[in-house]
mmCIF file of C-alpha atoms and ligand atoms in Angstrom:
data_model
loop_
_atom_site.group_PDB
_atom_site.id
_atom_site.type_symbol
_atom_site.label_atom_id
_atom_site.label_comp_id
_atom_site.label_asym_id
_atom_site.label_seq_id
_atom_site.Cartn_x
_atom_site.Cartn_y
_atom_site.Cartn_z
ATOM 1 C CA UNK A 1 -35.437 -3.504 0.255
ATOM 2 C CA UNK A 2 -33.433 -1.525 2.677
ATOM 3 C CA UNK A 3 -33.509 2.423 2.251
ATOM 4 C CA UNK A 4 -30.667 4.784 2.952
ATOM 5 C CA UNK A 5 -32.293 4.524 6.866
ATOM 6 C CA UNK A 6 -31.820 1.052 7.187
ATOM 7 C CA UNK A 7 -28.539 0.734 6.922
ATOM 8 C CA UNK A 8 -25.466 3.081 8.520
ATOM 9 C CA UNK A 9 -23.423 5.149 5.814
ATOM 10 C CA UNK A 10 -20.679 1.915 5.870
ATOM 11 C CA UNK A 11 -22.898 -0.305 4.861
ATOM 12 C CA UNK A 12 -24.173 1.925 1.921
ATOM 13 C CA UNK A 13 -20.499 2.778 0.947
ATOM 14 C CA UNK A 14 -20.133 -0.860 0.353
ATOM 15 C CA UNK A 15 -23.009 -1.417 -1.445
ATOM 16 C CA UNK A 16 -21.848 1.315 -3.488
ATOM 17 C CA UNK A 17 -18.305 0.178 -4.162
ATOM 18 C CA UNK A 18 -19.504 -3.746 -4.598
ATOM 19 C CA UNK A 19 -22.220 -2.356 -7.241
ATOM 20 C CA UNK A 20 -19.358 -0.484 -8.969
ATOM 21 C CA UNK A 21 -16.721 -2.886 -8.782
ATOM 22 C CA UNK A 22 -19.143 -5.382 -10.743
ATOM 23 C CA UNK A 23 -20.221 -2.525 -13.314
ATOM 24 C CA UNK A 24 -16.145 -2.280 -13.833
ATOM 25 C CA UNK A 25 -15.771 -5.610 -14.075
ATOM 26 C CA UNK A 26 -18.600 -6.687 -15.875
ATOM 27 C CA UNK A 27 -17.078 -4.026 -18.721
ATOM 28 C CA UNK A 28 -13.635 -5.232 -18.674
ATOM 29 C CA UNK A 29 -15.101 -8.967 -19.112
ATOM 30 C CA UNK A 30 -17.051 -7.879 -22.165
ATOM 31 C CA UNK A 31 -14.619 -6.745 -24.179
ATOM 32 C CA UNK A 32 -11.559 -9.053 -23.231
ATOM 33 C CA UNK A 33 -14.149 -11.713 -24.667
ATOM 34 C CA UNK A 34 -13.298 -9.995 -28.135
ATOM 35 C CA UNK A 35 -9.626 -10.925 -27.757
ATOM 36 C CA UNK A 36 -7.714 -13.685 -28.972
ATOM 37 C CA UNK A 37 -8.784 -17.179 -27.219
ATOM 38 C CA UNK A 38 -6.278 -17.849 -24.302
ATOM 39 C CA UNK A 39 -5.515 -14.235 -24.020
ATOM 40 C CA UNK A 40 -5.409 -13.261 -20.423
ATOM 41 C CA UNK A 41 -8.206 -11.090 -18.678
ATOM 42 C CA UNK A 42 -6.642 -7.517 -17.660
ATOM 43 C CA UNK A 43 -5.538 -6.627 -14.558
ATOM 44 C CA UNK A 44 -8.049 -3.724 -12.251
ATOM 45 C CA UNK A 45 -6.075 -1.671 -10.927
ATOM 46 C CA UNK A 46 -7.782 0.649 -8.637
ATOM 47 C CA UNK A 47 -6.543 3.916 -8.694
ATOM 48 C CA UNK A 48 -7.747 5.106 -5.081
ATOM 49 C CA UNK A 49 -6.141 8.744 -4.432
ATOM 50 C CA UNK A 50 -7.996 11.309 -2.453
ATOM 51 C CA UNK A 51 -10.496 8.319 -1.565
ATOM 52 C CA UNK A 52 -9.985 7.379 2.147
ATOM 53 C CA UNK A 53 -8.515 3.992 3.486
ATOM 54 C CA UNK A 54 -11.469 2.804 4.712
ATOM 55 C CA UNK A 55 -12.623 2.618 1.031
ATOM 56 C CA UNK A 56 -9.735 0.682 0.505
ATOM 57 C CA UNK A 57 -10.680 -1.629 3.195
ATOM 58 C CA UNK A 58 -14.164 -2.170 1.685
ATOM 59 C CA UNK A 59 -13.095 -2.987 -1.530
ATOM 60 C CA UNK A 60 -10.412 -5.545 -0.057
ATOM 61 C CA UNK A 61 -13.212 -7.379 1.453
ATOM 62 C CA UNK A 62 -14.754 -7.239 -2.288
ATOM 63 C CA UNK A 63 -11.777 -8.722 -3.770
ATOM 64 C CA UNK A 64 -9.584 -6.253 -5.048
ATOM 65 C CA UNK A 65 -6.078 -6.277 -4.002
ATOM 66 C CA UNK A 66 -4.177 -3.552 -6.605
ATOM 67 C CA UNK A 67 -4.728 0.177 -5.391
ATOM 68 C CA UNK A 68 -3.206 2.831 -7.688
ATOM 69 C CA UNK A 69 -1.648 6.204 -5.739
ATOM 70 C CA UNK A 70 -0.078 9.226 -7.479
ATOM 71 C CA UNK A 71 1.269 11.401 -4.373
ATOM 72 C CA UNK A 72 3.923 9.809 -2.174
ATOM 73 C CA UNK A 73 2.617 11.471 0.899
ATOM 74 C CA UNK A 74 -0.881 10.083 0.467
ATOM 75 C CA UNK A 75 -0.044 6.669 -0.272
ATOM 76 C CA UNK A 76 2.669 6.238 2.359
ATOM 77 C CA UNK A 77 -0.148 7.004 5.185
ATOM 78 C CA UNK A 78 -2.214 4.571 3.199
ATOM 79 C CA UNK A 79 0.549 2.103 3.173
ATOM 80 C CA UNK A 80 0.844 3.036 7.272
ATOM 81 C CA UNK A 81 -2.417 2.307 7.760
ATOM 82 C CA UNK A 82 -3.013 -0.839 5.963
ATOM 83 C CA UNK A 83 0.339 -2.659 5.130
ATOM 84 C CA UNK A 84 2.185 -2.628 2.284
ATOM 85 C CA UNK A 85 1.615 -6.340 1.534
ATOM 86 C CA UNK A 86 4.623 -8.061 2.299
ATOM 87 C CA UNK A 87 5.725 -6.784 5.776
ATOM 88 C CA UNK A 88 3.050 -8.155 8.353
ATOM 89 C CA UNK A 89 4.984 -6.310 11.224
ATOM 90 C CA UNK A 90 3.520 -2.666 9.472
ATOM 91 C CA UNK A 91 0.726 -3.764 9.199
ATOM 92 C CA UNK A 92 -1.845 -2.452 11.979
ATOM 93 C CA UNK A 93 -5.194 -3.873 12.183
ATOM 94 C CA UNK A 94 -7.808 -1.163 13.237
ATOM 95 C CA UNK A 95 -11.178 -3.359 14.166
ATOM 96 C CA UNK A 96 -9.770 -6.819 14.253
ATOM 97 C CA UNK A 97 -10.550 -7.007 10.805
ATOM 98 C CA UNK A 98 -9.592 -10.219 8.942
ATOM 99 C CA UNK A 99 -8.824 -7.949 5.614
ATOM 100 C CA UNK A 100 -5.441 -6.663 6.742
ATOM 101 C CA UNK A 101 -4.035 -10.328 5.789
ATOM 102 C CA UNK A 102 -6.081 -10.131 2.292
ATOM 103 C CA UNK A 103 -3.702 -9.869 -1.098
ATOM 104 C CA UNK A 104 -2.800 -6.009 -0.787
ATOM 105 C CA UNK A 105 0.130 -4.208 -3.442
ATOM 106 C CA UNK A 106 0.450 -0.738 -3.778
ATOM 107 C CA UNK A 107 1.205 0.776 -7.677
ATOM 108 C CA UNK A 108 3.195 4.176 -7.640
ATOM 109 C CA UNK A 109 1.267 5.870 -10.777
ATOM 110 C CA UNK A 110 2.190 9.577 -10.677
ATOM 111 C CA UNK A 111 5.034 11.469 -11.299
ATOM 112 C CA UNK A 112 7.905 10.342 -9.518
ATOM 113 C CA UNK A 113 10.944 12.765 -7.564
ATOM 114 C CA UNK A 114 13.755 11.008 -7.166
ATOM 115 C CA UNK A 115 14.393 12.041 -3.376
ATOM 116 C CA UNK A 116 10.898 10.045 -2.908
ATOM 117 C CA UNK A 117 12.432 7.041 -4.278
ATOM 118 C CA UNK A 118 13.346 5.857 -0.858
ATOM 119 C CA UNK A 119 9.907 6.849 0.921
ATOM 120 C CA UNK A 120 8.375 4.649 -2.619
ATOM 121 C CA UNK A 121 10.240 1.704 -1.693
ATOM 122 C CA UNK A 122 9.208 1.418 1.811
ATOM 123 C CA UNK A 123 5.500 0.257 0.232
ATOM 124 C CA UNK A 124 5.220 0.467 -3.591
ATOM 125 C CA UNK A 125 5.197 -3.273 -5.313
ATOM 126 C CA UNK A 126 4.849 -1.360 -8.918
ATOM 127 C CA UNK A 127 5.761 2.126 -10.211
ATOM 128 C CA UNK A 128 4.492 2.429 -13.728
ATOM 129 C CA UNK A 129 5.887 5.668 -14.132
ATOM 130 C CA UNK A 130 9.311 5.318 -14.431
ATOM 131 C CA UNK A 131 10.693 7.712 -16.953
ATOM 132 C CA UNK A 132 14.332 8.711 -16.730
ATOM 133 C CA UNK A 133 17.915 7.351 -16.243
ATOM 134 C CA UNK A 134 18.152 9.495 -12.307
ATOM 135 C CA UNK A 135 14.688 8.049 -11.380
ATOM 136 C CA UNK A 136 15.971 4.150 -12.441
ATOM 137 C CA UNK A 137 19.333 4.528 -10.711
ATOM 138 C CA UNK A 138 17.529 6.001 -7.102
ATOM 139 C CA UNK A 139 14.885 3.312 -7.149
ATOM 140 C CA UNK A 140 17.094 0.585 -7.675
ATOM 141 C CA UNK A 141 19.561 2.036 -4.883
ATOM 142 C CA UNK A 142 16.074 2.286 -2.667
ATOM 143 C CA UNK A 143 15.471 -0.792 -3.692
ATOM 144 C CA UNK A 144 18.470 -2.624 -2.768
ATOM 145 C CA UNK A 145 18.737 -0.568 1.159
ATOM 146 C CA UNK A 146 15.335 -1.739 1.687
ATOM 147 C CA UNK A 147 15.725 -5.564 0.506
ATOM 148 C CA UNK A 148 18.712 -5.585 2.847
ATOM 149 C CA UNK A 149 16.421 -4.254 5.611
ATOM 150 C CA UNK A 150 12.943 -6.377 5.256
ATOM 151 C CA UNK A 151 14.019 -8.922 2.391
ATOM 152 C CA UNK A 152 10.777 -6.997 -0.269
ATOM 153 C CA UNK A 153 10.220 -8.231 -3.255
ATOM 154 C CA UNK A 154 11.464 -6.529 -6.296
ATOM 155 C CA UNK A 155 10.015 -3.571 -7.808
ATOM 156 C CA UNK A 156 8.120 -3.832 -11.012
ATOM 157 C CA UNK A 157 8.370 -1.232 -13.709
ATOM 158 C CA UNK A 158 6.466 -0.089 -16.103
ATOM 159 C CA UNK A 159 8.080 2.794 -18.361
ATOM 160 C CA UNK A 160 5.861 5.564 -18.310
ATOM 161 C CA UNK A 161 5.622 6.930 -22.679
ATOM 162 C CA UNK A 162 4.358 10.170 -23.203
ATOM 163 C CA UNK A 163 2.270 9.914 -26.128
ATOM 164 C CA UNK A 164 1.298 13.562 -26.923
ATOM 165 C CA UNK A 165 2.423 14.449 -30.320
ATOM 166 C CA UNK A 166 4.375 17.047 -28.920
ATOM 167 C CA UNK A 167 6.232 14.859 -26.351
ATOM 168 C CA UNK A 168 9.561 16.124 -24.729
ATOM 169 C CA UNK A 169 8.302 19.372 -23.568
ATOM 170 C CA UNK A 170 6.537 18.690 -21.005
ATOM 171 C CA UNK A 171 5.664 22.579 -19.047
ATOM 172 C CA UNK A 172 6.688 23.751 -16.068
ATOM 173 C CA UNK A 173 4.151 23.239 -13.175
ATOM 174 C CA UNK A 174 2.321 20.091 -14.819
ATOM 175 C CA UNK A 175 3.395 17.349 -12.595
ATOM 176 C CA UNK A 176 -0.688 17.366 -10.912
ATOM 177 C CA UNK A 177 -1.697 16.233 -14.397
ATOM 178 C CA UNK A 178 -1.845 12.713 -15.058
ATOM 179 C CA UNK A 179 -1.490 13.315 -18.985
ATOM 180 C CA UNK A 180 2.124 14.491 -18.473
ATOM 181 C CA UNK A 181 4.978 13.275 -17.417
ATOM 182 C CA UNK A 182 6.520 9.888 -19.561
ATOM 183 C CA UNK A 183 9.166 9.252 -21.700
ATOM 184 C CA UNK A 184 9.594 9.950 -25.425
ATOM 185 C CA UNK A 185 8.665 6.997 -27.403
ATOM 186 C CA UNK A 186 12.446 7.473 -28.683
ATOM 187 C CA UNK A 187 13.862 6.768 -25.245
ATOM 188 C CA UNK A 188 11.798 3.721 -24.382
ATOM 189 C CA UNK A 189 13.920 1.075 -25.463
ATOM 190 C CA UNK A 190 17.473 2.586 -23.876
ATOM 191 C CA UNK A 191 15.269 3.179 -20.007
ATOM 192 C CA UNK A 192 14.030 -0.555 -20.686
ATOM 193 C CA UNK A 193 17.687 -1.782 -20.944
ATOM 194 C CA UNK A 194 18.442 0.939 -17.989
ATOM 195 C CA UNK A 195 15.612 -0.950 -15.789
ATOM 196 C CA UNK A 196 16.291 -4.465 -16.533
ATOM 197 C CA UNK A 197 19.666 -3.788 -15.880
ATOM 198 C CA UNK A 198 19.488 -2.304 -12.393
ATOM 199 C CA UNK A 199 19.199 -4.642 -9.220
ATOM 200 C CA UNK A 200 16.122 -4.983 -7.376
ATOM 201 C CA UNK A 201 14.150 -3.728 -10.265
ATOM 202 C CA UNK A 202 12.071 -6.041 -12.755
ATOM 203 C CA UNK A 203 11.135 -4.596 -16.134
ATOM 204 C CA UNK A 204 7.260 -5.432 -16.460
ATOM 205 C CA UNK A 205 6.484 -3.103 -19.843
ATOM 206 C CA UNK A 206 5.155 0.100 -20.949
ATOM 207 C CA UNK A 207 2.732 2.211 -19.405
ATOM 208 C CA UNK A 208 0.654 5.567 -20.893
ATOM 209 C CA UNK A 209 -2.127 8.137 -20.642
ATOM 210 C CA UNK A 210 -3.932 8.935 -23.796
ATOM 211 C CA UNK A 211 -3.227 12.311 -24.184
ATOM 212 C CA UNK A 212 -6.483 14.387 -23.473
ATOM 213 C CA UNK A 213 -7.208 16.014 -26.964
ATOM 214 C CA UNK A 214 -6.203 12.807 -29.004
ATOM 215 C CA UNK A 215 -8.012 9.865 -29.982
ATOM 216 C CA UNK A 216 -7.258 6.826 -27.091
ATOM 217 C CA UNK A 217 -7.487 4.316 -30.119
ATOM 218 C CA UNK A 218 -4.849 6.010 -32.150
ATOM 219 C CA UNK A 219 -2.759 6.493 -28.753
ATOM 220 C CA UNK A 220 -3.248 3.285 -27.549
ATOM 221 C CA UNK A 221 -2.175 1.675 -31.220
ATOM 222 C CA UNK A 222 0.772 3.611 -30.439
ATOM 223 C CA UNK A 223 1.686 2.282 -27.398
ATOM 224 C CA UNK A 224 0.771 -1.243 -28.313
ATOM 225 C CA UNK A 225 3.231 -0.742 -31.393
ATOM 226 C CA UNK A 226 5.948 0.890 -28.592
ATOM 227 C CA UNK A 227 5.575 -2.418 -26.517
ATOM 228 C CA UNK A 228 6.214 -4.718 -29.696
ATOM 229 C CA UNK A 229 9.794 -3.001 -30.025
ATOM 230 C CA UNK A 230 10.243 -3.604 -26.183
ATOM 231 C CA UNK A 231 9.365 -7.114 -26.729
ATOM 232 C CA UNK A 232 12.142 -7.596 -29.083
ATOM 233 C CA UNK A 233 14.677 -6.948 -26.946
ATOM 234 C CA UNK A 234 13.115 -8.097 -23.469
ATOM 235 C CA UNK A 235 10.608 -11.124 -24.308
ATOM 236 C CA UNK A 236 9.476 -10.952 -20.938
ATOM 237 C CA UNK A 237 8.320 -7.488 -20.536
ATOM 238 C CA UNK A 238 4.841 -8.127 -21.529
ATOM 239 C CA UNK A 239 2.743 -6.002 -19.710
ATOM 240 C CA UNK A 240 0.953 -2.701 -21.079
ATOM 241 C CA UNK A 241 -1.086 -0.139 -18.104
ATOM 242 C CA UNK A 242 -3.123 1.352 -20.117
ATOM 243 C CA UNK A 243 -6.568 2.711 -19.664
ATOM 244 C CA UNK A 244 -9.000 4.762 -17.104
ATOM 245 C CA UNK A 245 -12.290 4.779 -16.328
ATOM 246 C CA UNK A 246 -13.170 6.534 -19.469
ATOM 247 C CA UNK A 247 -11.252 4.681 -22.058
ATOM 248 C CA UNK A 248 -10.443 1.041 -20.599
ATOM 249 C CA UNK A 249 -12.401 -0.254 -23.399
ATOM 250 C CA UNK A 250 -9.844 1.220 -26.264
ATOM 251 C CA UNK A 251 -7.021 0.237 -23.953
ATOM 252 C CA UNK A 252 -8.041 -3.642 -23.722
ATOM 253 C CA UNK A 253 -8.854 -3.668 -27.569
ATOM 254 C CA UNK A 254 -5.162 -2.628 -28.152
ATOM 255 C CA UNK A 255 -3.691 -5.023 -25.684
ATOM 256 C CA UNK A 256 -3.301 -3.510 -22.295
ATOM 257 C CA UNK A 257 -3.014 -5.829 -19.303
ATOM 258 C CA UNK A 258 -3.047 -3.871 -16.458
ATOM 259 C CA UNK A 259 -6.028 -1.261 -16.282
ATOM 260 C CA UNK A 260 -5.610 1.804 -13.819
ATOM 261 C CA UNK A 261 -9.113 3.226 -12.857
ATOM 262 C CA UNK A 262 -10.539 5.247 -10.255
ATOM 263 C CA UNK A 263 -13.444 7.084 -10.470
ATOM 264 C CA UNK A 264 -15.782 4.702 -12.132
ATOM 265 C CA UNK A 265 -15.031 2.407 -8.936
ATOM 266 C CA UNK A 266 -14.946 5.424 -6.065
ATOM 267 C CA UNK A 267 -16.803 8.387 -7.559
ATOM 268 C CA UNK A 268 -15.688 12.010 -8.614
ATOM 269 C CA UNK A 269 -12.387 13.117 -6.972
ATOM 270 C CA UNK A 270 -12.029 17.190 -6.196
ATOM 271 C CA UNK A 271 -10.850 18.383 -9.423
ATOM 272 C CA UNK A 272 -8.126 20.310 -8.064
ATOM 273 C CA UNK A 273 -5.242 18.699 -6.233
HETATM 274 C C1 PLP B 301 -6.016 9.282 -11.608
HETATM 275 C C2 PLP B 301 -5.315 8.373 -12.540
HETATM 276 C C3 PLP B 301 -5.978 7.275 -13.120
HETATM 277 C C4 PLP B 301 -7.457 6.965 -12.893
HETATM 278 O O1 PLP B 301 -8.246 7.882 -13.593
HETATM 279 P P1 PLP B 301 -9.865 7.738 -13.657
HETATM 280 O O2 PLP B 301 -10.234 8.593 -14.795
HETATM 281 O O3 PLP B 301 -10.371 8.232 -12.345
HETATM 282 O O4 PLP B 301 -10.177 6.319 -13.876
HETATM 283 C C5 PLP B 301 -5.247 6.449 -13.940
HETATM 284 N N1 PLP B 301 -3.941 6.672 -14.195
HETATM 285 C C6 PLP B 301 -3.272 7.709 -13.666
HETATM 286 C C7 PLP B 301 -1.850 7.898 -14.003
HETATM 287 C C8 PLP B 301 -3.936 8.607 -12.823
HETATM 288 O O5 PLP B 301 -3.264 9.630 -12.305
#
């Protein structure tokens, strides 16, 4: 058995990632088997901010091909460095490497500005956290400029529901926390109609963060109950991003379909941001 000698730090970063990329997996497999027969197996998302492109790189070569970013800046160097999946042109190759022409789409999962609409369109194939009227009518205007430029596909949208009981107040200074941010459940159905309205755009579903202090079964119930009136109007906005590292296993119980998770794949993060 090869010790930490025997093998250069790359080697033992992917032994890391492959070991938990299977523990993620292997999780997400066990409890989609206690879901309705035929029911589809949720999407991994892998939420891979302050992690390093290379790590991206590794867990290409693993399989994945969804990477989750929450800061524009970050995840347009990303994008830079590795492609942004549809535009081959962008995309440099560092060491020859095969993996640059591997499935690759970027998801937009932080709070959104709209004057980075433009800068998200460039590389984002998903933003689940679409929350107001200004942020749908600037991504669908990026959108459109950048279709006419390098023919992308559309967006997909997920809107973002803030879930915490107090919802609608969200304070000043929170937009580093992933718990804020979102819509009020009230307002999900009129952004839905705003999204699937707007050219360029594609209304996927809802998206949410249980809210820290709550219970992610209760909040998740919620959202799965917030997608059902979606549903009614817009059949084909099916999908729910819901769950992290710490509570995928409530979010695939209540239906989610697209799981966002990051540390339980790539390790602690710095705290602070
Ligand atoms: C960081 C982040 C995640 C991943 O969280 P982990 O606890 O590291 O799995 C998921 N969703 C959003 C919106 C995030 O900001």
């Amino acid at each position: 058995m090869p010790g930490p000698e025997a093998a250069g730090p790359g080697t033992d970063r992917l032994a890391q990632l492959r070991e938990s990329l299977a523990a993620v997996r292997a999780r997400i497999s066990s409890v989609s088997r206690e879901r309705p027969a035929g029911a589809p197996e949720p999407e991994l998302i892998v939420v891979s901010k302050f992690h390093p492109a290379s790590d991206i790189r590794l867990l290409m070569e693993l399989g994945a091909g969804d990477f989750g970013e929450n800061r524009d800046q970050e995840a347009s160097a990303k994008a830079f460095e590795l492609g942004n999946g549809w535009n081959h042109r962008r995309q440099r190759s560092v060491h020859d490497s095969s993996s640059t022409q591997l499935p690759l789409r970027w998801h937009f999962v932080g709070q959104l500005q709209t004057n980075k609409a433009k800068s998200v369109a460039a590389y984002a194939a998903a933003v689940h956290s679409v929350d107001r009227p200004a942020l749908v009518r600037e991504l669908s205007k990026a959108i459109a400029a950048e279709q006419e430029r390098t023919g992308r596909p559309d967006l997909l949208c997920f809107i973002q529901v803030n879930l915490d009981p107090a919802a609608g107040h969200p304070a000043p200074g929170s937009a580093g926390a992933p718990h804020r941010g979102g819509a009020h459940p009230h307002e999900v159905v009129d952004l839905a109609a705003l999204v699937d309205a707007a050219p360029g755009l594609v209304l996927a579903g809802v998206m949410a963060v249980a809210p820290q202090a709550t219970d992610p079964d209760e909040a998740f119930a919620r959202l799965a109950q917030i997608s059902a009136a979606v549903l009614e109007r817009f059949p084909d906005a099916t999908s729910i991003s819901a769950g992290m590292s710490h509570d995928l296993e409530q979010a695939i119980r209540h239906g989610a379909t697209h799981l966002r998770v990051g540390s339980d794949v790539l390790g602690a993060r710095p705290a602070l941001r």
